[in-house]
PDB file of C-alpha atoms and ligand atoms in Angstrom:
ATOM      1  CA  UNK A 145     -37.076-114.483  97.283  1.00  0.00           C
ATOM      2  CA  UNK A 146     -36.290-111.318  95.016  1.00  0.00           C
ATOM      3  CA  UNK A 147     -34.919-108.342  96.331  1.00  0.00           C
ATOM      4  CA  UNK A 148     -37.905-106.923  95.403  1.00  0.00           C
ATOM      5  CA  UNK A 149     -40.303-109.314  97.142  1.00  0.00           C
ATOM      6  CA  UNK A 150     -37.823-109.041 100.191  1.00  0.00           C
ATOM      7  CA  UNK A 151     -37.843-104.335 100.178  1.00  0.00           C
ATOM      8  CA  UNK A 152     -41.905-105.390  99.672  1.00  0.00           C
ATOM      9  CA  UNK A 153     -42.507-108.142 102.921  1.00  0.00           C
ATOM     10  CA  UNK A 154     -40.224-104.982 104.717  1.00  0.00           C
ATOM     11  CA  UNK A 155     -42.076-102.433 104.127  1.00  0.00           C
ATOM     12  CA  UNK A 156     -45.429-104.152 104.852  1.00  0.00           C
ATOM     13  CA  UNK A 157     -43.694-105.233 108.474  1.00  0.00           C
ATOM     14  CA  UNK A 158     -42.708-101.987 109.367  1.00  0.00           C
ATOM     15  CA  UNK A 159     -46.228-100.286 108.074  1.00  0.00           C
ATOM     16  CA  UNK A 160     -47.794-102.808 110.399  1.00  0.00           C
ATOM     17  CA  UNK A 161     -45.313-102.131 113.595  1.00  0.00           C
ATOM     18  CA  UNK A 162     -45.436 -98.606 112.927  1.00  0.00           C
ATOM     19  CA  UNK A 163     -48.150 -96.953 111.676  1.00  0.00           C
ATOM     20  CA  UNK A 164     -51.198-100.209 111.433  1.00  0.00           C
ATOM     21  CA  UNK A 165     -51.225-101.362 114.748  1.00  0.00           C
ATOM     22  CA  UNK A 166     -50.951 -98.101 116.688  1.00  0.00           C
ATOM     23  CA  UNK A 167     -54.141 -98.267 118.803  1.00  0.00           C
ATOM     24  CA  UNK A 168     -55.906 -94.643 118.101  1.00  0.00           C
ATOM     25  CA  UNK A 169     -58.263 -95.098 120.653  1.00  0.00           C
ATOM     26  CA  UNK A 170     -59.023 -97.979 123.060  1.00  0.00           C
ATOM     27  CA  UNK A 171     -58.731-100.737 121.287  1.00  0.00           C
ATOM     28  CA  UNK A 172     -58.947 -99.286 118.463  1.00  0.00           C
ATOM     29  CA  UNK A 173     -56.444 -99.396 115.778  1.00  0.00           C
ATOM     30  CA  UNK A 174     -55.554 -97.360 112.871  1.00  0.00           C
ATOM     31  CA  UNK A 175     -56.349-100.123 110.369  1.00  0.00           C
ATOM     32  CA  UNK A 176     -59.425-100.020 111.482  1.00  0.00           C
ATOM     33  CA  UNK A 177     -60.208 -96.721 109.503  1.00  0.00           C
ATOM     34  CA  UNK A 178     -60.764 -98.759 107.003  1.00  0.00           C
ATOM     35  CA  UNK A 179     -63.801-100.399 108.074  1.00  0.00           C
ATOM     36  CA  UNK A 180     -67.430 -99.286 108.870  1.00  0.00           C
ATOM     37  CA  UNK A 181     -67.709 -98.847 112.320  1.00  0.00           C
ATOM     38  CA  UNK A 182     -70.689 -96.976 112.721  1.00  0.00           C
ATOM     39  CA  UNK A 183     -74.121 -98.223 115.015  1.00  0.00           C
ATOM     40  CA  UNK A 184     -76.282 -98.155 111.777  1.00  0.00           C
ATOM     41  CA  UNK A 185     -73.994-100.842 109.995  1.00  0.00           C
ATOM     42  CA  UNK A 186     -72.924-102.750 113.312  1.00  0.00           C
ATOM     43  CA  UNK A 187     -75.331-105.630 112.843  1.00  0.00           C
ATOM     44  CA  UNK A 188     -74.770-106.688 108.626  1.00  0.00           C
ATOM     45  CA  UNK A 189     -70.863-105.981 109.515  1.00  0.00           C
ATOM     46  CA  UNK A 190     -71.406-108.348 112.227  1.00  0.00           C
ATOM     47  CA  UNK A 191     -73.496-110.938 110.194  1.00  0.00           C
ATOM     48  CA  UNK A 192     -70.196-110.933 107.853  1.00  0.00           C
ATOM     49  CA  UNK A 193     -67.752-111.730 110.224  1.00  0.00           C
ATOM     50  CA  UNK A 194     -70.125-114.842 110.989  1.00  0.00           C
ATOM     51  CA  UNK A 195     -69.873-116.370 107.896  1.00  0.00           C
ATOM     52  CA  UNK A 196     -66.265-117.269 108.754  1.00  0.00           C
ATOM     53  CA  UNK A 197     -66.963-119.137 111.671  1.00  0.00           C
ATOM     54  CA  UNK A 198     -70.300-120.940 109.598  1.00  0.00           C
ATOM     55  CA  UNK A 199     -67.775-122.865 107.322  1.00  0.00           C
ATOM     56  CA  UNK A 200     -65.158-123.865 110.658  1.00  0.00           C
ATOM     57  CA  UNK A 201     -65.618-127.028 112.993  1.00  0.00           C
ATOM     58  CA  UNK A 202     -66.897-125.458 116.433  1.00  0.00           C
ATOM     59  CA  UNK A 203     -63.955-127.435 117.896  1.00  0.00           C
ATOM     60  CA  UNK A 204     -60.913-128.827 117.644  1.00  0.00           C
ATOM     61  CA  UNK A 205     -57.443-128.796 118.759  1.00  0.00           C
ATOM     62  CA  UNK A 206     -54.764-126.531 116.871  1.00  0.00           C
ATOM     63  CA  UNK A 207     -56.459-123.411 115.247  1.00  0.00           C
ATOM     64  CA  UNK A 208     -54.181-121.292 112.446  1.00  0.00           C
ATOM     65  CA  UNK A 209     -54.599-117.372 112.598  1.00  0.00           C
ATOM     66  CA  UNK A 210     -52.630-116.654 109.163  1.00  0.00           C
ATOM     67  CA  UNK A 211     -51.296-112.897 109.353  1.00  0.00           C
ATOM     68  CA  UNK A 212     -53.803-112.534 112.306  1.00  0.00           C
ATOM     69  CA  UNK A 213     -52.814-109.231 113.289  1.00  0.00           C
ATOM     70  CA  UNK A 214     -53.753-108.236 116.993  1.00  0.00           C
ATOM     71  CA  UNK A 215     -56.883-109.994 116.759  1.00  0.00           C
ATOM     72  CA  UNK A 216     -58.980-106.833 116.070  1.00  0.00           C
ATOM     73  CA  UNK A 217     -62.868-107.483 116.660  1.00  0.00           C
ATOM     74  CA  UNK A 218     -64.291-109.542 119.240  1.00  0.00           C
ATOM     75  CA  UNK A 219     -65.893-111.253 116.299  1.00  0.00           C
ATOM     76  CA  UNK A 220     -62.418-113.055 115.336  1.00  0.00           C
ATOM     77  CA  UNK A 221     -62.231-113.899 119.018  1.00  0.00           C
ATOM     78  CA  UNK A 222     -64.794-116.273 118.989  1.00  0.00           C
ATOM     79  CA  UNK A 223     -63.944-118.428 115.618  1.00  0.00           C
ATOM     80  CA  UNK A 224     -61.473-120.254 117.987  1.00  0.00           C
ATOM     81  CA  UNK A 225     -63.355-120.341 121.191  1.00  0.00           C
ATOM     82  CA  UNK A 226     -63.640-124.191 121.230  1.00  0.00           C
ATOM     83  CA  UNK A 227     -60.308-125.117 120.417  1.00  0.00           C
ATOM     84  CA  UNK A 228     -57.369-125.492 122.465  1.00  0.00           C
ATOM     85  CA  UNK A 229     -54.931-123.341 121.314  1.00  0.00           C
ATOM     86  CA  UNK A 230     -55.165-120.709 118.435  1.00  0.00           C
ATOM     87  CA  UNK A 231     -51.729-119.665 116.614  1.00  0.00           C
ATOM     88  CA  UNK A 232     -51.401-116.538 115.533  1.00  0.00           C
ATOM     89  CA  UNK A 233     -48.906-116.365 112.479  1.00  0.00           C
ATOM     90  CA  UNK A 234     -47.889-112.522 111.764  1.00  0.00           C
ATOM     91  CA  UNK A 235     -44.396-111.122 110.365  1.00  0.00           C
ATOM     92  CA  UNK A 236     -45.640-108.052 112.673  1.00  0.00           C
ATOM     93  CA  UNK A 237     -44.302-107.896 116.135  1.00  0.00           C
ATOM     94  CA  UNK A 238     -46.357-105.368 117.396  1.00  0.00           C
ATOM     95  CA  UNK A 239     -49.519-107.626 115.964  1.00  0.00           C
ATOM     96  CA  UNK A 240     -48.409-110.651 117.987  1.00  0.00           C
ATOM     97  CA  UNK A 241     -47.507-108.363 121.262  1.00  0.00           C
ATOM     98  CA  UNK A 242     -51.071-106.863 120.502  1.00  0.00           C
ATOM     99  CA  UNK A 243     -52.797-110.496 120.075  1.00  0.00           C
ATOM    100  CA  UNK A 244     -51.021-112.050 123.295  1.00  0.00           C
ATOM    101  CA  UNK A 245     -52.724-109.303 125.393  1.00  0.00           C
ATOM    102  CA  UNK A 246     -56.172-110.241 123.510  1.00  0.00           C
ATOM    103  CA  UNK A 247     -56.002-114.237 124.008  1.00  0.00           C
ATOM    104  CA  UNK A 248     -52.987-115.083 126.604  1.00  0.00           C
ATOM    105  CA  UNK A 249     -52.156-118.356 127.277  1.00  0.00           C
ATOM    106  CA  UNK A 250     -55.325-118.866 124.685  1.00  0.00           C
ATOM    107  CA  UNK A 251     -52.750-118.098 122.125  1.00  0.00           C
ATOM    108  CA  UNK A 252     -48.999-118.796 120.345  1.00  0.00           C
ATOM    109  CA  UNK A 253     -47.734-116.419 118.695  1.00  0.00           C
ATOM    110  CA  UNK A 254     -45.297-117.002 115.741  1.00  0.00           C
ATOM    111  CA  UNK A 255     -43.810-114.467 113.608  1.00  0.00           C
ATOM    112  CA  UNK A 256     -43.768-116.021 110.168  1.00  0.00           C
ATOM    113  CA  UNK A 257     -44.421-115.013 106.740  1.00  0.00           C
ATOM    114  CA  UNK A 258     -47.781-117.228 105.098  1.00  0.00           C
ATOM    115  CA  UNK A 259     -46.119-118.168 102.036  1.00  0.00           C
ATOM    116  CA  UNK A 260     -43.295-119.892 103.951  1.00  0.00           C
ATOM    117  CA  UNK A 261     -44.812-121.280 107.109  1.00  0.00           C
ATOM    118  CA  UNK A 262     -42.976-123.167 109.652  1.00  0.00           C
ATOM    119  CA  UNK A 263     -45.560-126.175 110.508  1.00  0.00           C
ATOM    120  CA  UNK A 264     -45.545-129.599 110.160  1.00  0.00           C
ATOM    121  CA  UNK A 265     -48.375-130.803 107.172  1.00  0.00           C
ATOM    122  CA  UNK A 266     -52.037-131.235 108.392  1.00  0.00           C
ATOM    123  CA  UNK A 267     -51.347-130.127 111.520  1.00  0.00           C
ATOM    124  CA  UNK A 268     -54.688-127.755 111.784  1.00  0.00           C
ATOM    125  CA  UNK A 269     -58.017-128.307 112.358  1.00  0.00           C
ATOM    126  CA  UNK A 270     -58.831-124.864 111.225  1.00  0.00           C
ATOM    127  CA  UNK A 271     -57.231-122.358 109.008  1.00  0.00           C
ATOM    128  CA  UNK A 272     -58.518-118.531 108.717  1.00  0.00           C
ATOM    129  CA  UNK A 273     -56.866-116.159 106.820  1.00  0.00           C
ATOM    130  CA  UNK A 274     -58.487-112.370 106.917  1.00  0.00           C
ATOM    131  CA  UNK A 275     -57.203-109.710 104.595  1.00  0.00           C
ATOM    132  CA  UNK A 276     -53.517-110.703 104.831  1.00  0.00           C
ATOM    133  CA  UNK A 277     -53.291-112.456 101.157  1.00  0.00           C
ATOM    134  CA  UNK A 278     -53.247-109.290  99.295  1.00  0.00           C
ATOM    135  CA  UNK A 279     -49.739-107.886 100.866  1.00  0.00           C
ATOM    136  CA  UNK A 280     -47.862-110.569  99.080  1.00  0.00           C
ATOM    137  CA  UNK A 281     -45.527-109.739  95.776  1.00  0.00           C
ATOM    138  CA  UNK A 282     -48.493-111.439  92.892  1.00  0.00           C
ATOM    139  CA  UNK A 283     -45.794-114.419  92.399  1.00  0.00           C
ATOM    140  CA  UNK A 284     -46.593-115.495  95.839  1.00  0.00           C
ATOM    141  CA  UNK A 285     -50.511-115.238  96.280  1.00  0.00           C
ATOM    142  CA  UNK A 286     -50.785-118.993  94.912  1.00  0.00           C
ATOM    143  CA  UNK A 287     -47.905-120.532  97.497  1.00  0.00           C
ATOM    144  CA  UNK A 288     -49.797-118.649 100.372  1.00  0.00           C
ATOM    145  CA  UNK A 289     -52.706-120.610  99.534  1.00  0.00           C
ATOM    146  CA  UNK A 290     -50.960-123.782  99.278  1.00  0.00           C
ATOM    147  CA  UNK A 291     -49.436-123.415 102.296  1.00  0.00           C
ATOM    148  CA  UNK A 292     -52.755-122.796 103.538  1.00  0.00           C
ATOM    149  CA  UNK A 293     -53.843-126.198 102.623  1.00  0.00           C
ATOM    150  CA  UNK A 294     -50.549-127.803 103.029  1.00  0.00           C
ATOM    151  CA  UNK A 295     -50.937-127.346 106.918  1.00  0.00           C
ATOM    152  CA  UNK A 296     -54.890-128.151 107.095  1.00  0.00           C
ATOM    153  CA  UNK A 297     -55.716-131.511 108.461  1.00  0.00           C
ATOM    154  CA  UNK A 298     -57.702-133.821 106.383  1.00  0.00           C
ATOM    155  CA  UNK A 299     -61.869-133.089 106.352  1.00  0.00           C
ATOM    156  CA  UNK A 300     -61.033-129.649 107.182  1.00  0.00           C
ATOM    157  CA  UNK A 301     -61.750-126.501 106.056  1.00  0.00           C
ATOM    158  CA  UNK A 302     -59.767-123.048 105.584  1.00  0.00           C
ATOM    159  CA  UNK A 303     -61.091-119.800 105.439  1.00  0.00           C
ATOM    160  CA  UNK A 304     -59.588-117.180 103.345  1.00  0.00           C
ATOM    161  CA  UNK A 305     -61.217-113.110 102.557  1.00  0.00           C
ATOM    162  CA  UNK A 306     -59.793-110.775 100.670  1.00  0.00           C
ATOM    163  CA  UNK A 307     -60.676-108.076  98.096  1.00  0.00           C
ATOM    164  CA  UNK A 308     -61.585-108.581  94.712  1.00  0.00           C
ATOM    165  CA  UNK A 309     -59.124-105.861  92.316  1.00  0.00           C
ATOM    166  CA  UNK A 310     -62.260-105.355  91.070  1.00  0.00           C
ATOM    167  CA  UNK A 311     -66.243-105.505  91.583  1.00  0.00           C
ATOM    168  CA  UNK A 312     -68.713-104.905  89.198  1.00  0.00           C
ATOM    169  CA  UNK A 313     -71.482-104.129  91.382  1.00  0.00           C
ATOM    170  CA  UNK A 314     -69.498-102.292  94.043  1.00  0.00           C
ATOM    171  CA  UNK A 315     -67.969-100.238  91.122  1.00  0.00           C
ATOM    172  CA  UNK A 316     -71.434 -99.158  90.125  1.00  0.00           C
ATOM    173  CA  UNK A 317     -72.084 -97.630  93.424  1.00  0.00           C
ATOM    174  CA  UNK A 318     -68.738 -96.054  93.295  1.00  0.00           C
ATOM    175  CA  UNK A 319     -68.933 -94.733  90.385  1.00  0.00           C
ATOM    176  CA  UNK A 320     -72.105 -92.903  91.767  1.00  0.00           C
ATOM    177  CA  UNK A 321     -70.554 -91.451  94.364  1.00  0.00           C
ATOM    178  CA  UNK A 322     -67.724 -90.375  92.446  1.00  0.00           C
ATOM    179  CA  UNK A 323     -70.523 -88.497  89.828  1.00  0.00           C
ATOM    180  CA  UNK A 324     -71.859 -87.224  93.156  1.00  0.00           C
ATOM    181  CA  UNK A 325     -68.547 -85.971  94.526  1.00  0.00           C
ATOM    182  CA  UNK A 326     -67.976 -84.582  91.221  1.00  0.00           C
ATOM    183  CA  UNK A 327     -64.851 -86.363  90.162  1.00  0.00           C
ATOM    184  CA  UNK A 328     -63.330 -86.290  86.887  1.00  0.00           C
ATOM    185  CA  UNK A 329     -62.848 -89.417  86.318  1.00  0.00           C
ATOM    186  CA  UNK A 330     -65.575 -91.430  88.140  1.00  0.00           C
ATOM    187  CA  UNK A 331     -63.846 -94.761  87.930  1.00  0.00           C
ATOM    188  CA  UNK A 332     -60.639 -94.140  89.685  1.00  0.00           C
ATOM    189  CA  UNK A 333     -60.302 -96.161  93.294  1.00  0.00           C
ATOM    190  CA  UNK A 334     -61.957 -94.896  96.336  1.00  0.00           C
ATOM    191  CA  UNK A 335     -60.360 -92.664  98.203  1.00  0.00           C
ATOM    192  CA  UNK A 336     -59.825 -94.983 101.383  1.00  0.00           C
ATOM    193  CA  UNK A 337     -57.749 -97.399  99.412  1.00  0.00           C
ATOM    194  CA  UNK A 338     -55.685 -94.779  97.601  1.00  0.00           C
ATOM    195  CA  UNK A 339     -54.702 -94.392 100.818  1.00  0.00           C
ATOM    196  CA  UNK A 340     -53.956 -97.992 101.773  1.00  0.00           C
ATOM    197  CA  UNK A 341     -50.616 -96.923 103.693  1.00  0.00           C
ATOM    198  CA  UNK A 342     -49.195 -99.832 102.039  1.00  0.00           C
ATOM    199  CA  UNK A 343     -48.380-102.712  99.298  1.00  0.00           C
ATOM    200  CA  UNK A 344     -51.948-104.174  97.940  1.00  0.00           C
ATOM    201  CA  UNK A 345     -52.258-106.938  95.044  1.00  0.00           C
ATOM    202  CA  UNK A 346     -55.581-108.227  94.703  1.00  0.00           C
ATOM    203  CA  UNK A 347     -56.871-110.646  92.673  1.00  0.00           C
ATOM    204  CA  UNK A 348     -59.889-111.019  90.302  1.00  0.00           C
ATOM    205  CA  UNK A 349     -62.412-113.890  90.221  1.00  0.00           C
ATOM    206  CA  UNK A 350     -61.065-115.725  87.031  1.00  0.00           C
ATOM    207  CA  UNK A 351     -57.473-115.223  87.857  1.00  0.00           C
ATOM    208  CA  UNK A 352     -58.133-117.021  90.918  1.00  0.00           C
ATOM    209  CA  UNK A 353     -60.221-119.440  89.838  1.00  0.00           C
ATOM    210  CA  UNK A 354     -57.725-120.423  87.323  1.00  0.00           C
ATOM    211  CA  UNK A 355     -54.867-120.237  89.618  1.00  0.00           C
ATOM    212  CA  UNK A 356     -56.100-122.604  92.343  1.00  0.00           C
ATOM    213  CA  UNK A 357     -57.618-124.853  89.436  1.00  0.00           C
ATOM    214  CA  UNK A 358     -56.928-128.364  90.229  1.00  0.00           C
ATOM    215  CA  UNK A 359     -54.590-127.542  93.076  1.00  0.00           C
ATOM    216  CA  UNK A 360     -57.314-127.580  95.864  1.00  0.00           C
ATOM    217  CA  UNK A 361     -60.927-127.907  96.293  1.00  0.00           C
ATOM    218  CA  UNK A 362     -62.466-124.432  97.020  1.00  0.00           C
ATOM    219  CA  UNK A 363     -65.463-122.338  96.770  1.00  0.00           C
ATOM    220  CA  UNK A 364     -65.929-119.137  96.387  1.00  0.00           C
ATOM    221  CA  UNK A 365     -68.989-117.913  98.534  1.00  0.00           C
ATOM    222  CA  UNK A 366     -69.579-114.242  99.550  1.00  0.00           C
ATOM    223  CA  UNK A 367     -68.535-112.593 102.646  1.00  0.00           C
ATOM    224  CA  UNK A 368     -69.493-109.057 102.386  1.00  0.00           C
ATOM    225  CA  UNK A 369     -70.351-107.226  98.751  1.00  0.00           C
ATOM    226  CA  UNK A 370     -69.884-103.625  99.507  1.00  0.00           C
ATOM    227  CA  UNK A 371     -66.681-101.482 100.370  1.00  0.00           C
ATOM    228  CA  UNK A 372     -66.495 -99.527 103.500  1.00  0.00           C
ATOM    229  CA  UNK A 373     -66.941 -96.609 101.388  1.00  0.00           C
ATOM    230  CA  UNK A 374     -69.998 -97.271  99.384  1.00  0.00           C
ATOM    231  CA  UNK A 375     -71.381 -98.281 103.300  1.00  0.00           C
ATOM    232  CA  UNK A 376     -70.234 -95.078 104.250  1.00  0.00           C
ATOM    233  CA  UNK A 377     -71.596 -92.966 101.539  1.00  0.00           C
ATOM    234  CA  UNK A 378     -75.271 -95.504 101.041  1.00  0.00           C
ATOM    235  CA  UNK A 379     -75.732 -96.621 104.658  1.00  0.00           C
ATOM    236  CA  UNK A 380     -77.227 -93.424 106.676  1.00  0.00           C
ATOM    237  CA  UNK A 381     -79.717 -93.827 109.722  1.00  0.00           C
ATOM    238  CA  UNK A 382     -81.827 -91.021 108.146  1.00  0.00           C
ATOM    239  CA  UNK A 383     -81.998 -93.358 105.522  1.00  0.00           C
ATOM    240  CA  UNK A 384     -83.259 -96.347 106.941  1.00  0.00           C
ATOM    241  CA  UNK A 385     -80.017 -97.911 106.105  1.00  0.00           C
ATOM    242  CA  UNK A 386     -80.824-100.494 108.840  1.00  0.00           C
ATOM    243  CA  UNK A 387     -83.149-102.094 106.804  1.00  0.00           C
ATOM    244  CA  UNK A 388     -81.204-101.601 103.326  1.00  0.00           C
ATOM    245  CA  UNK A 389     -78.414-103.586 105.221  1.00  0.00           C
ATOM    246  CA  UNK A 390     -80.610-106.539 106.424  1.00  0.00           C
ATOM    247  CA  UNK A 391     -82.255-106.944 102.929  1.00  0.00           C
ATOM    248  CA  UNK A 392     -78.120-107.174 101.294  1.00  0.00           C
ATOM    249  CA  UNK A 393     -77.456-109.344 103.450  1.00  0.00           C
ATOM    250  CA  UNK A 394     -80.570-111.528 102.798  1.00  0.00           C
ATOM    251  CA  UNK A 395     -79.666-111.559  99.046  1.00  0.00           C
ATOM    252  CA  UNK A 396     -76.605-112.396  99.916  1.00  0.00           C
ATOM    253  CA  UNK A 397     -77.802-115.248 101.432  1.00  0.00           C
ATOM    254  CA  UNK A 398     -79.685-116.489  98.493  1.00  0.00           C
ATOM    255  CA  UNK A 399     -77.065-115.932  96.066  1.00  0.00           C
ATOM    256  CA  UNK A 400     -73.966-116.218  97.660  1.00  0.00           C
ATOM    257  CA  UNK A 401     -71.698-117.346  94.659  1.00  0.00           C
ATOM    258  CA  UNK A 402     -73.258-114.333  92.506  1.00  0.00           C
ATOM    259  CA  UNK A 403     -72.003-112.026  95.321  1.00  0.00           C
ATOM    260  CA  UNK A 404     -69.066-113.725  96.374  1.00  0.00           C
ATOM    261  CA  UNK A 405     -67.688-113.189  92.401  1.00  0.00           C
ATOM    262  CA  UNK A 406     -69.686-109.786  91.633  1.00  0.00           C
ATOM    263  CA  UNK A 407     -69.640-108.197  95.191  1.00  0.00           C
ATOM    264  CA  UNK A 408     -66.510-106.942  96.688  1.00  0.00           C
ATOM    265  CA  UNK A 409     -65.701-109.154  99.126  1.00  0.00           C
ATOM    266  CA  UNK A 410     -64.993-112.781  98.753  1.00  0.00           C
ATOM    267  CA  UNK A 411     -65.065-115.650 101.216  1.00  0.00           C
ATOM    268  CA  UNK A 412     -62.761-118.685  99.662  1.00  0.00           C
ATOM    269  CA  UNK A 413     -63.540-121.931 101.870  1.00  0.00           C
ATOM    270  CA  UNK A 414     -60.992-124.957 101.126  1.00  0.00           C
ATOM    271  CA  UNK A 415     -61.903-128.389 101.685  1.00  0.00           C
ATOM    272  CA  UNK A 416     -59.287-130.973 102.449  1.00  0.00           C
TER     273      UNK A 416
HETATM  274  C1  LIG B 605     -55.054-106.010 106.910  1.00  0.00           C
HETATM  275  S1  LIG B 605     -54.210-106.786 108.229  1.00  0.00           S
HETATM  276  C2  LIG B 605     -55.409-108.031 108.654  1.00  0.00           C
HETATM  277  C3  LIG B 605     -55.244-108.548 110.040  1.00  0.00           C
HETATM  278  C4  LIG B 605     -56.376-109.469 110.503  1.00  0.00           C
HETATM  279  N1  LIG B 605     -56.369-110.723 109.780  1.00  0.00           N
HETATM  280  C5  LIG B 605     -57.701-108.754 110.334  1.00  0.00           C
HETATM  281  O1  LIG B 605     -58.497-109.141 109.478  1.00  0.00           O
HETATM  282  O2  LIG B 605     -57.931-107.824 111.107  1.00  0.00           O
HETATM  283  C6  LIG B 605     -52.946-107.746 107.449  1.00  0.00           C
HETATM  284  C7  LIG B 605     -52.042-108.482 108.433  1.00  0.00           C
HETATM  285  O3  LIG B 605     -51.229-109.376 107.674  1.00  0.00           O
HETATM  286  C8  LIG B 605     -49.900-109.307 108.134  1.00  0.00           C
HETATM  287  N2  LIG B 605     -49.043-109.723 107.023  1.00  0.00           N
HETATM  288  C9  LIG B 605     -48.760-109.057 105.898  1.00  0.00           C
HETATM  289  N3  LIG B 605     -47.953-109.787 105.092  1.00  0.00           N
HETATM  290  C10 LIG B 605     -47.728-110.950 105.745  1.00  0.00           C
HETATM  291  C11 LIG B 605     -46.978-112.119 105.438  1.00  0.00           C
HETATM  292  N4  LIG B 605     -46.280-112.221 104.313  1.00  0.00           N
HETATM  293  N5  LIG B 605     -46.979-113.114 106.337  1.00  0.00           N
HETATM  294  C12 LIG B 605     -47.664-113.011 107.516  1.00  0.00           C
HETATM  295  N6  LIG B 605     -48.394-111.943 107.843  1.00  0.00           N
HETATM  296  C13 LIG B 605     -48.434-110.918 106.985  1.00  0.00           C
HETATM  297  C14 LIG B 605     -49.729-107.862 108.570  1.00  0.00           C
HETATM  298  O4  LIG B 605     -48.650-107.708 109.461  1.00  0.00           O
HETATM  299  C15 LIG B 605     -51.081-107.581 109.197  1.00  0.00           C
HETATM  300  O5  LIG B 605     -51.096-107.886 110.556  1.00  0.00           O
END
C-alpha cells in the first residue's frame, strides 16, 4: 500500500471513530444525516433496504458484514436473522463497539480493511457490503470486490450498494433544484455530499462493468434511484409524496437494470 492509500484508509478510520459514529440522538448517528429519515419517505426507504435481503439465502451459517459500521437501521438487522453468526468487518473501532451492543453474542466483530480480508476462501454463505466500497483509494475498488467473492461460498450470492459518480436521471432533478435554489452553476454536487466529512471515489456504470468483466458473475439491479437530497427537496407530505414514492418504487420494479445504471443507487448482486 502507498503512503497515500495508507494517510487515505487513516483518515477515513478516524472520521468514522470520531466524528461518523457519534450517536446525535438515540440511536442515531451522525452519518445518518445523510439519509432521508422523514415519516413521508419511511416506507420506499424501507422497501430499498429490502431488496438486499431479496437476493440473500434466508439462512445459513457464517454471514459477512463488509465495513458494517454499527449496524445502523433495524433493516440491516434482519438480513442475518437466520444465520448463526454475522461478522462484522470494520477498520472502525467505535463501529464494531457500536455493532456488539446492536447484535451481542449474535455477532464477531473484526477490525479489518475489505480489500485485505483475513478469511479463509468460501467461507460465507452471505456477503453484504453497504456504502463502504467508495472510501477506498480507486486502485483498490476492484480487489475489494474480489475479496468479496474470494470469501463467498459456492451458489452464493453477495450484495454490494454504492453510489454511482454520476446519475443521469438523479442529475436532472438536481439540476432543478439547483435552478430553484438559484445556483450558478446548476450542475455542481449537492450540497450534502460536498459535505461528505470524508474520502469518496465512486464509480460509474461502464467503468464498473468493465472492471469486474470476466472476473465474476454480477448484475447490476437497482436499489434506490434518488439521492437523499432530491427526496428531500421532491418528497413533501403536502405533496402527496407518499404516493410519488410508491409509484418510483413500482417502476423500479419493472425496470430494475434501467434504474440500477440510470438511477443513483446501484445494487451489484454476485453469483458464485
Ligand atoms: C458509509 S459507512 C456504511 C456503514 C454501513 N454499511 C451502512 O450502510 O450503514 C462506511 C463504513 O465503512 C467503513 N470502512 C471504510 N473503509 C473501510 C475499509 N477499507 N475496510 C473496512 N471498512 C471500511 C467505515 O468505517 C464505515 O463504518
Amino acid at each position: 500500500m502507498s503512503h497515500n492509500e495508507q494517510d487515505i484508509k487513516r483518515q477515513v478510520r478516524q472520521f468514522y471513530d470520531k466524528v461518523g459514529w457519534m450517536e446525535v440522538a438515540d440511536g442515531v448517528y451522525q452519518n445518518a444525516r445523510y439519509e432521508d429519515l422523514r415519516p413521508v419517505s419511511q416506507e420506499y426507504i424501507q422497501r430499498c433496504h429490502q431488496r438486499v435481503a431479496r437476493h440473500l439465502l434466508p439462512t445459513g451459517d457464517l454471514f459477512l458484514d463488509a465495513g458494517s459500521g454499527p449496524i445502523q437501521y433495524p433493516a440491516y438487522v434482519e438480513y442475518s436473522r437466520g444465520y448463526r453468526l454475522r461478522v462484522c468487518a470494520d477498520i472502525s473501532i467505535t463501529a464494531l463497539k457500536a455493532a456488539r451492543a446492536r447484535v451481542g453474542s449474535h455477532g464477531a466483530f473484526v477490525v479489518a480493511d475489505i480489500s485485505r480480508l483475513p478469511f479463509a476462501p468460501k467461507r460465507f454463505d452471505a456477503v453484504v457490503s453497504l456504502h463502504t466500497i467508495h472510501h477506498l483509494p480507486a486502485e483498490q475498488h476492484l480487489q475489494a470486490y474480489g475479496e468479496l467473492h474470494r470469501v463467498l461460498a459456492g451458489g452464493r450470492k453477495a450484495v454490494v450498494v454504492n453510489g454511482w459518480s454520476f446519475s443521469p436521471l438523479n442529475n436532472l432533478f438536481e439540476r432543478f433544484i439547483a435552478w430553484r435554489k438559484g445556483r450558478k452553476k446548476a450542475d455542481q454536487p449537492e450540497a450534502w455530499e460536498t459535505d461528505k466529512g470524508t474520502f469518496v471515489n465512486k464509480n460509474q456504470a461502464a467503468g464498473l462493468r468493465t472492471a469486474l468483466g470476466d472476473k465474476m458473475k454480477f448484475d447490476l439491479l437497482v436499489w434506490r434511484s434518488a439521492s437523499t437530497n432530491v427526496l428531500r427537496f421532491f418528497i413533501r407530505p403536502e405533496w402527496l409524496g407518499r404516493y410519488w414514492l410508491r409509484l418510483l418504487y413500482r417502476l423500479e420494479e419493472i425496470f430494475p437494470r434501467f434504474f440500477g445504471e440510470k438511477g443513483l443507487y446501484p445494487l451489484v448482486v454476485i453469483s458464485k
